Short mmCIF file of C-alpha atoms and ligand atoms in Angstrom, two decimals:
data_model
loop_
_atom_site.label_atom_id
_atom_site.label_comp_id
_atom_site.label_asym_id
_atom_site.label_seq_id
_atom_site.Cartn_x
_atom_site.Cartn_y
_atom_site.Cartn_z
CA MET N 270 63.18 123.49 87.68
CA SER N 271 65.32 120.71 88.35
CA TYR N 272 69.00 120.81 86.40
CA ARG N 273 71.69 118.23 85.58
CA PRO N 274 75.22 119.06 86.52
CA MET N 275 77.47 120.10 83.71
CA LEU N 276 80.81 117.87 83.48
CA ALA N 277 84.32 118.31 82.59
CA GLU N 278 86.84 117.05 79.95
CA PRO N 279 89.69 115.02 80.69
CA ALA N 280 92.92 117.26 80.21
CA ASP N 281 96.31 115.86 79.55
CA ALA N 282 98.48 117.80 81.71
CA PRO N 283 98.06 120.66 84.61
CA PHE N 284 98.37 123.92 82.91
CA GLY N 285 97.56 127.37 83.61
CA GLY N 286 96.04 130.65 81.84
CA ALA N 287 94.54 134.44 82.85
CA GLY N 288 91.07 133.23 81.87
CA TRP N 289 90.68 130.09 83.75
CA LEU N 290 89.89 129.28 87.64
CA PHE N 291 91.40 126.16 89.46
CA GLU N 292 89.78 124.11 92.14
CA VAL N 293 90.41 121.19 93.85
CA LYS N 294 88.82 117.89 92.18
CA TRP N 295 87.06 116.29 95.24
CA ASP N 296 86.50 112.98 94.87
CA GLY N 297 82.52 112.22 96.23
CA ILE N 298 79.35 112.65 95.04
CA ARG N 299 78.25 115.04 93.22
CA ALA N 300 74.98 117.30 93.97
CA ILE N 301 72.62 119.78 93.40
CA ALA N 302 71.22 121.44 95.88
CA HIS N 303 67.61 123.39 96.10
CA VAL N 304 67.70 125.46 99.30
CA GLY N 305 64.01 127.08 99.57
CA GLU N 306 61.15 126.29 101.93
CA THR N 307 62.23 123.14 101.44
CA LEU N 308 65.03 121.17 100.74
CA SER N 309 66.10 118.80 97.99
CA ILE N 310 69.60 117.35 97.49
CA MET N 311 70.07 115.66 93.76
CA THR N 312 72.82 113.82 92.64
CA ARG N 313 73.83 113.06 88.95
CA ASN N 314 71.17 110.90 88.25
CA ASP N 315 68.49 112.65 90.03
CA ASN N 316 68.46 110.52 92.96
CA ASP N 317 66.93 112.65 95.98
CA VAL N 318 69.49 111.96 98.79
CA THR N 319 68.34 114.80 101.00
CA HIS N 320 67.12 112.55 103.84
CA LYS N 321 70.54 110.49 103.48
CA PHE N 322 72.68 113.62 104.81
CA PRO N 323 70.78 114.93 107.65
CA GLU N 324 73.84 117.10 108.69
CA LEU N 325 72.99 119.09 105.16
CA ASN N 326 70.03 120.55 106.91
CA GLU N 327 71.77 123.61 108.13
CA LEU N 328 71.91 124.72 104.61
CA SER N 329 68.53 126.14 105.30
CA LYS N 330 70.13 128.42 107.77
CA LEU N 331 73.03 129.45 105.80
CA THR N 332 70.81 131.28 102.51
CA SER N 333 68.14 131.45 100.98
CA LYS N 334 66.39 130.18 98.12
CA VAL N 335 69.49 128.99 95.88
CA VAL N 336 70.01 126.13 94.06
CA LEU N 337 73.53 125.07 94.83
CA ASP N 338 76.11 123.11 92.70
CA GLY N 339 78.66 120.82 94.82
CA GLU N 340 80.51 117.82 95.74
CA ILE N 341 79.61 115.85 99.28
CA ILE N 342 82.62 114.45 100.59
CA VAL N 343 83.57 112.21 103.68
CA MET N 344 87.22 113.32 104.99
CA LYS N 345 89.07 110.29 106.41
CA GLY N 346 92.55 110.37 107.33
CA GLY N 347 93.25 113.78 105.77
CA ARG N 348 91.65 113.31 102.74
CA PRO N 349 88.10 112.62 101.02
CA ASP N 350 86.86 108.91 100.99
CA PHE N 351 84.81 107.91 98.30
CA GLN N 352 83.83 104.45 99.96
CA ALA N 353 83.04 106.18 102.92
CA VAL N 354 80.63 108.92 101.05
CA ALA N 355 79.25 105.64 98.81
CA LYS N 356 78.08 103.77 102.17
CA ARG N 357 76.22 106.82 103.06
CA VAL N 358 74.25 107.00 100.23
CA GLN N 359 73.58 103.06 100.52
CA ALA N 360 72.06 103.70 104.53
CA SER N 361 68.47 102.73 104.32
CA LYS N 362 67.03 102.49 107.50
CA LEU N 363 66.49 105.80 109.74
CA GLY N 364 69.51 104.18 112.21
CA ASP N 365 71.66 103.23 110.08
CA ILE N 366 71.83 106.86 108.51
CA GLU N 367 71.59 108.05 111.54
CA ARG N 368 74.76 105.97 113.01
CA GLU N 369 76.78 106.95 109.69
CA ALA N 370 76.11 110.48 109.82
CA ARG N 371 77.82 109.89 113.41
CA GLU N 372 80.59 108.11 112.04
CA SER N 373 81.41 109.97 108.87
CA PRO N 374 79.80 113.03 108.64
CA CYS N 375 79.74 114.92 105.37
CA THR N 376 81.38 118.35 103.48
CA TYR N 377 79.09 119.96 101.17
CA VAL N 378 81.62 121.53 98.86
CA VAL N 379 79.85 124.32 96.92
CA PHE N 380 81.23 125.32 93.96
CA ASP N 381 78.42 127.01 91.80
CA ILE N 382 75.45 128.80 92.16
CA LEU N 383 72.50 128.34 89.33
CA GLU N 384 69.87 129.91 90.71
CA LYS N 385 69.17 132.91 93.04
CA ASP N 386 65.54 133.84 94.49
CA GLY N 387 64.02 131.86 91.55
CA GLU N 388 66.17 134.32 88.80
CA PRO N 389 68.50 131.54 86.85
CA LEU N 390 71.90 132.48 86.62
CA THR N 391 73.04 129.68 84.36
CA GLY N 392 73.38 132.09 81.69
CA ARG N 393 76.18 134.56 83.69
CA PRO N 394 79.67 133.67 83.20
CA LEU N 395 81.35 131.85 86.07
CA SER N 396 83.10 134.85 87.60
CA GLU N 397 80.10 136.41 88.34
CA ARG N 398 77.86 133.21 89.33
CA LYS N 399 81.51 132.96 91.95
CA ALA N 400 80.88 136.55 93.42
CA ILE N 401 77.12 135.59 94.15
CA LEU N 402 77.50 132.43 95.20
CA ARG N 403 80.11 134.39 97.62
CA GLU N 404 77.61 136.86 98.95
CA SER N 405 74.71 134.17 99.41
CA LEU N 406 76.20 131.58 100.91
CA ARG N 407 77.47 131.28 104.56
CA ASP N 408 80.19 128.78 105.10
CA GLY N 409 78.96 126.20 108.15
CA GLU N 410 79.95 123.13 110.11
CA HIS N 411 79.19 121.09 106.91
CA VAL N 412 79.17 123.56 104.20
CA VAL N 413 81.89 125.13 102.94
CA VAL N 414 82.64 127.44 99.51
CA SER N 415 84.97 126.29 97.27
CA SER N 416 88.26 128.11 97.24
CA TYR N 417 90.25 128.69 93.64
CA VAL N 418 92.72 130.39 92.06
CA VAL N 419 92.83 132.27 89.14
CA GLY N 420 95.54 131.43 86.72
CA GLU N 421 98.07 129.67 88.30
CA GLY N 422 97.13 126.15 87.48
CA GLU N 423 100.11 124.22 87.28
CA ALA N 424 101.60 125.13 91.27
CA TYR N 425 97.57 124.81 92.23
CA TYR N 426 98.09 121.12 90.85
CA GLU N 427 101.02 120.61 92.18
CA ALA N 428 100.12 121.11 95.77
CA ALA N 429 96.73 119.44 95.68
CA VAL N 430 98.43 116.12 94.50
CA ALA N 431 100.99 116.79 97.16
CA ARG N 432 98.44 116.65 99.53
CA GLY N 433 96.84 113.09 98.15
CA LEU N 434 94.19 115.10 96.18
CA GLU N 435 92.68 113.68 93.00
CA GLY N 436 93.17 116.50 90.89
CA VAL N 437 91.92 120.16 90.39
CA VAL N 438 89.26 120.96 87.75
CA ALA N 439 90.19 123.94 85.49
CA LYS N 440 87.31 126.04 84.53
CA ARG N 441 86.74 129.13 82.56
CA LEU N 442 86.24 132.61 84.01
CA ASP N 443 83.84 133.26 81.05
CA SER N 444 82.13 130.23 80.89
CA PRO N 445 78.27 129.68 81.18
CA TYR N 446 76.74 126.93 83.39
CA ARG N 447 75.81 124.31 80.64
CA ALA N 448 73.64 121.90 82.57
CA GLY N 449 73.56 118.58 81.77
CA GLU N 450 76.71 118.77 79.06
CA ARG N 451 80.46 117.89 78.93
CA SER N 452 82.14 121.04 77.65
CA ARG N 453 86.18 121.49 77.12
CA GLU N 454 85.23 124.56 79.34
CA TRP N 455 85.70 122.79 82.23
CA LEU N 456 88.47 120.45 82.55
CA LYS N 457 89.76 117.90 85.05
CA VAL N 458 93.47 117.12 85.50
CA LYS N 459 93.70 113.80 87.49
CA ARG N 460 96.50 112.95 88.97
CA VAL N 461 98.67 110.47 87.34
CA ARG N 462 101.16 108.10 88.81
CA THR N 463 104.53 107.43 87.69
CA VAL N 464 106.94 104.51 88.07
CA ASP N 465 110.24 104.11 87.02
CA CYS N 466 110.87 100.30 85.04
CA VAL N 467 113.63 98.21 83.93
CA VAL N 468 112.66 97.63 79.97
CA VAL N 469 113.31 93.99 80.52
CA GLY N 470 112.53 93.38 76.66
CA TYR N 471 110.01 94.49 73.79
CA THR N 472 107.33 93.20 71.51
CA ARG N 473 107.45 92.74 67.87
CA GLY N 474 105.66 95.61 65.93
CA THR N 475 103.46 95.01 63.43
CA GLY N 476 101.64 97.57 60.43
CA ASN N 477 103.34 101.06 60.71
CA ARG N 478 105.46 100.09 63.66
CA ALA N 479 106.63 96.82 61.83
CA ASP N 480 110.24 98.37 61.87
CA THR N 481 110.68 99.40 65.50
CA PHE N 482 108.39 97.83 68.42
CA GLY N 483 105.21 96.91 69.72
CA ALA N 484 105.60 97.09 73.19
CA LEU N 485 107.68 97.52 75.88
CA LEU N 486 107.88 94.37 78.44
CA LEU N 487 108.35 96.02 82.24
CA GLY N 488 110.23 94.72 85.45
CA LEU N 489 110.84 95.84 88.92
CA TYR N 490 112.80 94.78 91.12
CA ASP N 491 111.25 92.54 94.25
CA GLY N 492 114.56 91.78 96.43
CA ASP N 493 116.86 90.63 93.97
CA LYS N 494 114.68 89.05 91.43
CA LEU N 495 113.07 91.00 88.41
CA THR N 496 108.92 90.91 88.92
CA PHE N 497 107.45 91.07 85.21
CA VAL N 498 104.76 93.76 85.47
CA GLY N 499 103.26 94.27 82.24
CA ARG N 500 103.64 95.89 79.00
CA VAL N 501 102.65 99.52 77.74
CA GLY N 502 102.37 100.12 74.09
CA THR N 503 101.43 103.76 74.21
CA GLY N 504 102.95 107.25 74.60
CA PHE N 505 105.42 107.01 72.06
CA THR N 506 106.50 108.82 68.88
CA ASP N 507 108.15 108.15 65.80
CA LYS N 508 111.18 109.53 67.26
CA SER N 509 111.05 108.11 70.50
CA LEU N 510 110.45 104.64 68.71
CA ARG N 511 113.55 104.96 67.11
CA GLU N 512 115.49 106.26 69.69
CA LEU N 513 114.62 103.29 72.04
CA LEU N 514 115.50 100.65 69.85
CA ALA N 515 118.58 102.22 69.44
CA ALA N 516 118.96 102.37 73.43
CA PHE N 517 118.03 98.47 73.40
CA ARG N 518 120.78 97.01 70.93
CA PRO N 519 123.65 96.82 73.38
CA TYR N 520 121.48 95.09 75.88
CA GLU N 521 119.99 92.33 73.56
CA THR N 522 119.95 88.79 75.14
CA ALA N 523 118.71 85.57 74.37
CA GLU N 524 118.02 84.88 77.87
CA GLN N 525 114.66 85.38 79.43
CA GLN N 526 114.72 88.08 82.01
CA ALA N 527 111.55 87.71 84.02
CA GLU N 528 109.04 85.55 84.40
CA ALA N 529 105.91 86.06 81.97
CA PRO N 530 103.39 83.51 80.94
CA ASP N 531 101.83 86.74 79.24
CA VAL N 532 104.63 87.41 76.75
CA PRO N 533 104.02 86.70 72.92
CA ALA N 534 106.29 84.87 71.31
CA GLY N 535 108.76 86.30 69.07
CA SER N 536 109.66 89.29 71.59
CA THR N 537 113.36 90.24 72.78
CA TRP N 538 114.79 89.85 76.16
CA LEU N 539 116.88 93.03 77.54
CA ARG N 540 119.38 92.36 80.00
CA PRO N 541 119.01 95.56 82.60
CA GLY N 542 119.86 98.57 81.19
CA VAL N 543 117.29 100.72 79.91
CA VAL N 544 115.00 102.59 82.20
CA ALA N 545 111.70 104.09 81.56
CA GLU N 546 109.36 106.74 83.31
CA VAL N 547 105.82 104.90 83.01
CA GLY N 548 102.57 106.71 84.40
CA TYR N 549 99.92 104.12 85.26
CA GLN N 550 96.61 104.30 87.00
CA ASN N 551 97.16 101.72 90.03
CA LEU N 552 98.37 97.85 90.51
CA THR N 553 95.98 95.38 89.77
CA ASP N 554 95.96 92.23 91.90
CA ASP N 555 98.64 90.27 89.96
CA ASP N 556 100.74 92.91 89.95
CA ARG N 557 100.71 94.58 86.55
CA LEU N 558 100.34 98.25 85.98
CA ARG N 559 96.86 99.27 85.11
CA ALA N 560 96.45 101.87 82.10
CA PRO N 561 99.98 102.61 81.56
CA ARG N 562 102.01 104.58 79.56
CA PHE N 563 105.39 105.90 78.67
CA LEU N 564 106.67 108.85 79.40
CA ARG N 565 110.27 109.17 78.78
CA LEU N 566 114.00 107.43 79.29
CA ARG N 567 115.49 107.67 82.06
CA THR N 568 119.05 108.08 81.93
CA ASP N 569 119.67 109.33 85.14
CA LYS N 570 118.52 106.34 87.17
CA ALA N 571 120.05 103.09 87.97
CA PRO N 572 118.08 99.47 86.69
CA ARG N 573 118.40 98.39 90.52
CA ASP N 574 116.93 101.48 91.74
CA CYS N 575 113.98 100.48 90.33
CA THR N 576 111.93 98.22 92.90
CA ILE N 577 108.80 97.32 93.26
CA ALA N 578 108.13 99.18 96.76
CA GLN N 579 107.05 102.45 93.98
CA VAL N 580 103.84 100.83 93.43
CA ARG N 581 103.05 98.61 96.28
CA PRO N 582 100.45 100.49 97.98
CA VAL N 583 102.22 101.75 101.56
CA THR N 584 100.06 101.30 104.60
CA LEU N 585 100.12 104.67 106.63
CA GLU N 586 97.24 103.72 107.88
CA GLU N 587 98.18 103.84 111.58
CA TYR N 588 100.40 107.41 110.92
CA ASN N 589 96.85 108.83 109.70
CA ALA N 590 94.51 107.48 112.40
CA LYS N 591 95.99 108.84 114.72
CA ARG N 592 96.72 112.49 113.69
CA ASN N 593 94.34 115.38 112.93
CA PHE N 594 95.22 117.10 110.06
CA SER N 595 93.40 119.98 109.83
CA LYS N 596 95.36 121.17 112.99
CA SER N 597 98.20 119.31 112.66
CA PRO N 598 101.19 121.08 110.21
CA GLU N 599 102.96 117.14 109.64
CA PRO N 600 102.10 115.92 106.02
CA VAL N 601 99.48 113.60 104.97
CA GLY N 602 100.47 110.17 105.17
CA GLU N 603 100.20 108.69 101.26
CA GLY N 604 102.90 106.68 99.07
CA THR N 605 105.43 108.93 97.62
CA LYS N 606 108.18 108.35 95.12
CA PRO N 607 111.02 106.64 96.96
CA LYS N 608 113.94 109.19 97.48
CA GLY N 609 116.24 106.56 97.73
CA GLY N 610 117.84 105.71 101.24
CA SER N 611 117.38 108.61 102.78
CA TYR N 612 117.58 108.92 106.52
CA VAL N 613 116.81 112.03 109.15
CA VAL N 614 116.74 112.38 113.21
CA GLN N 615 114.30 114.56 114.19
CA GLU N 616 114.81 116.55 117.83
CA HIS N 617 111.02 116.37 119.13
CA HIS N 618 110.07 118.85 121.78
CA ALA N 619 107.29 116.92 122.76
CA ARG N 620 105.92 116.23 126.38
CA HIS N 621 109.38 114.43 126.86
CA LEU N 622 112.13 115.31 124.77
CA HIS N 623 113.29 112.74 122.64
CA TRP N 624 115.15 111.85 118.66
CA ASP N 625 113.02 110.52 116.11
CA LEU N 626 115.51 108.36 113.90
CA ARG N 627 113.60 107.03 110.48
CA LEU N 628 115.42 105.12 108.14
CA GLU N 629 113.60 104.99 104.17
CA ARG N 630 112.54 101.46 103.82
CA ASP N 631 110.17 100.21 101.25
CA GLY N 632 108.55 103.53 100.52
CA VAL N 633 107.63 104.95 104.16
CA LEU N 634 110.07 105.98 106.91
CA LYS N 635 111.02 103.12 109.29
CA SER N 636 111.03 105.11 112.53
CA TRP N 637 112.36 105.24 116.25
CA ALA N 638 111.79 107.04 119.02
CA VAL N 639 115.57 107.33 120.97
CA PRO N 640 115.05 109.32 124.22
CA LYS N 641 118.84 110.29 125.07
CA GLY N 642 119.17 111.29 121.46
CA PRO N 643 121.52 108.76 118.92
CA PRO N 644 124.68 107.24 120.25
CA GLU N 645 127.59 109.45 118.72
CA LYS N 646 131.07 107.17 119.77
CA PRO N 647 131.27 103.64 119.26
CA GLY N 648 130.09 101.50 122.09
CA GLU N 649 127.86 103.59 123.08
CA ARG N 650 124.23 102.15 123.35
CA ARG N 651 120.74 104.08 123.47
CA LEU N 652 117.27 102.73 124.21
CA ALA N 653 115.05 103.12 121.16
CA VAL N 654 111.32 102.64 120.93
CA ALA N 655 109.89 101.46 117.31
CA VAL N 656 106.82 103.77 116.58
CA GLU N 657 104.57 103.57 113.55
CA ASP N 658 105.73 104.13 109.56
CA HIS N 659 106.06 107.76 108.75
CA PRO N 660 105.28 108.94 104.95
CA LEU N 661 108.63 109.89 103.36
CA ASP N 662 107.94 113.44 103.13
CA TYR N 663 107.74 113.23 107.10
CA GLY N 664 111.82 113.66 106.60
CA GLY N 665 111.75 117.13 105.19
CA PHE N 666 109.56 118.57 108.12
CA GLU N 667 109.95 120.87 110.81
CA GLY N 668 107.29 122.72 112.57
CA THR N 669 104.77 122.69 116.04
CA ILE N 670 102.14 120.45 116.85
CA PRO N 671 99.74 122.21 118.72
CA GLU N 672 98.55 121.65 121.98
CA GLY N 673 95.95 118.61 122.68
CA GLU N 674 97.39 117.09 119.10
CA TYR N 675 99.18 113.77 118.65
CA GLY N 676 103.16 114.39 118.98
CA ALA N 677 102.05 117.93 120.49
CA GLY N 678 105.56 120.27 120.65
CA THR N 679 108.40 120.89 118.09
CA VAL N 680 109.98 119.35 115.55
CA LYS N 681 113.33 120.25 114.00
CA ILE N 682 115.79 118.45 111.97
CA TRP N 683 118.89 117.37 113.97
CA ASP N 684 120.69 115.45 111.34
CA ARG N 685 119.82 113.92 107.77
CA GLY N 686 121.76 112.10 104.76
CA THR N 687 121.49 108.85 103.34
CA TYR N 688 122.14 105.78 104.52
CA GLU N 689 122.96 102.01 103.10
CA ALA N 690 120.96 98.69 104.78
CA GLY N 691 122.92 95.61 105.64
CA GLU N 692 121.59 93.13 107.31
CA TRP N 693 117.90 93.55 107.93
CA GLY N 694 115.47 91.64 110.06
CA GLU N 695 113.60 90.97 112.52
CA GLU N 696 116.08 90.83 115.34
CA LYS N 697 118.60 93.03 113.89
CA ILE N 698 119.00 95.63 111.57
CA GLU N 699 122.74 96.79 110.23
CA PHE N 700 123.05 99.94 108.55
CA THR N 701 125.72 102.79 107.78
CA VAL N 702 124.74 106.54 107.81
CA HIS N 703 126.08 109.28 105.92
CA GLY N 704 124.60 111.85 107.48
CA GLU N 705 125.57 116.16 109.04
CA ARG N 706 126.21 115.14 112.40
CA LEU N 707 126.47 111.29 112.34
CA SER N 708 128.55 109.08 109.79
CA GLY N 709 129.45 105.43 110.26
CA PRO N 710 127.94 101.44 111.20
CA TYR N 711 124.95 101.58 113.15
CA GLU N 712 123.07 98.67 114.37
CA LEU N 713 119.62 98.38 116.34
CA VAL N 714 118.85 95.05 118.36
CA ARG N 715 115.61 94.01 119.46
CA PHE N 716 115.28 94.02 123.18
CA ARG N 717 112.69 92.24 123.86
CA LYS N 718 112.95 92.41 127.29
CA ALA N 719 112.23 95.82 127.89
CA GLY N 720 109.19 95.75 125.93
CA GLU N 721 108.01 94.25 121.97
CA LYS N 722 108.47 97.78 120.46
CA ASN N 723 111.78 98.13 122.18
CA TRP N 724 115.36 98.31 120.41
CA LEU N 725 119.15 99.00 121.33
CA LEU N 726 120.52 101.19 119.01
CA PHE N 727 124.09 100.62 118.88
CA LYS N 728 127.13 102.96 117.38
CA LYS N 729 129.72 100.42 115.84
CA ARG N 730 133.32 100.65 115.54
CA GLU N 731 134.03 101.49 111.81
MN1 MN R 1052 108.68 111.83 118.29
#
C-alpha cells in the first residue's frame, strides 16, 4: 500500500509538555521507504527516487518487511544542506548519480514506521510506533533512527538552534499516523532570526490604526550611516501600539533619517533613540528584512550597536570546511547575534603550543595565532599569524580536539573580556583591551616580509 506523509502545522513558539515528544526538524527530502523483497523510496509527491540514492540499498540488510517514514539529508559543514540533497534528486545519468553519491553521501533519518510484516501500524499511538521502529531497524552507515526527547521541548529547541539546525517538530505521543493530512498533532517550530533595529520613523495608520501608526521604519548602522532595511507592520497589540507612539514623541524630527525610496508620503521620521527587536526570515538582495515581525522594544540597547553586521550572512566556510564536527567538539560556524566587542585569547596545546588572539568584528571573531603568546610589557612585539575567521561562539570554547583532527589538542581560555577598536585598516589595527590578564592599547601591524598572513603584535604605552 502507498502512503502520503503526515504533515505538521506551524507552531508560534517553542513549547514543552508531557504529552509531546520533540525531534529535530531536518532540512532534506521527506521520503517513505518500502522495504521488502524489493526496496522503493518515494517522495511526498510520489516520485520514486530509489535509484537516486544507491547507498540506501543497505536498508534491506538493516530491517525486513516494513514501511518507514523519514527525511533524506546530506550533511555539509556539520549541517544538513538542502541544495546538496536537491542536486542528488536532480541527477539522472548513472555517472552523475554515482558521482553525487560519492561526493554528497546521504543519511536517511527514520522517524516513523507505518507497516510491519504487512500489518498497518498507522492506527497505533506514536509512542508504540516509536518502540516498534526501534526494535525493527538497526542503524547503518547511511540510516539512523531519529532520536527524540519527551516533554522538554524548549530546551531541545534551544539546543537544536544553537547547533545551526532549522528547528524542531513536536508530536503528540498518543497521535495516530494520519497519512496525507496536515494535523495539529504534529507541530513544527522553526527558527526565527531576530535583529535589533533603530526605529527611524513610522508610517501613518489607517482604519483601526488611524490614531496610532501603520508600520515602523527600520534602520541599521553600516559604518556611520543608517541604512533603511524595510518596515514592520505586524506583531503589535493595541497596548504596544500606544506605548510605542508615546516612546516616539521625544525623537520626532522633520529630517529624513535614512535613504528610503519606498517610504510612503506622510511618514514621520525619528532621530535614533528607539530600538526594536524584530523577527525576520532572511535579508533580501536589496537589503530588506523578509517577513519582519515586531517582537519588543529594547531599552537596554544603544542605537549605535544596531549594526548591519547582525543580518549580513557571515562567511565561516573556511572554518567549517577545515573541521569534522562529528569528531571535534568545536562549535559549528554560523552567524550568531553580536556579543559586542568581545575579546578572547585561547591557549592552544596543538602540535606547537600557541595562543589564539580573537577580536569580534562584523559578526565573527577575527583571529591570529601568536606562537609566543601576546606581549604583556609595553614595547614588546610578537609574531601573529592571521588564521580563518572563527564563529562568535568560539570565544567560549574550551575542550580537546581529538587526535587526527584539524588543530588537535587542548584549548583553554587564557584571557577574556572586551576591546575597543581604533583604526582598523588593511595594514594596521589599533585596539584597546579590557581583559582579566591583559589591558591597555595594542597594535597589529602587517609584516609582509615574513609572509602574507603575518603580522606583528605590539603592546603600546598607555
Ligand atoms: Mn589555534
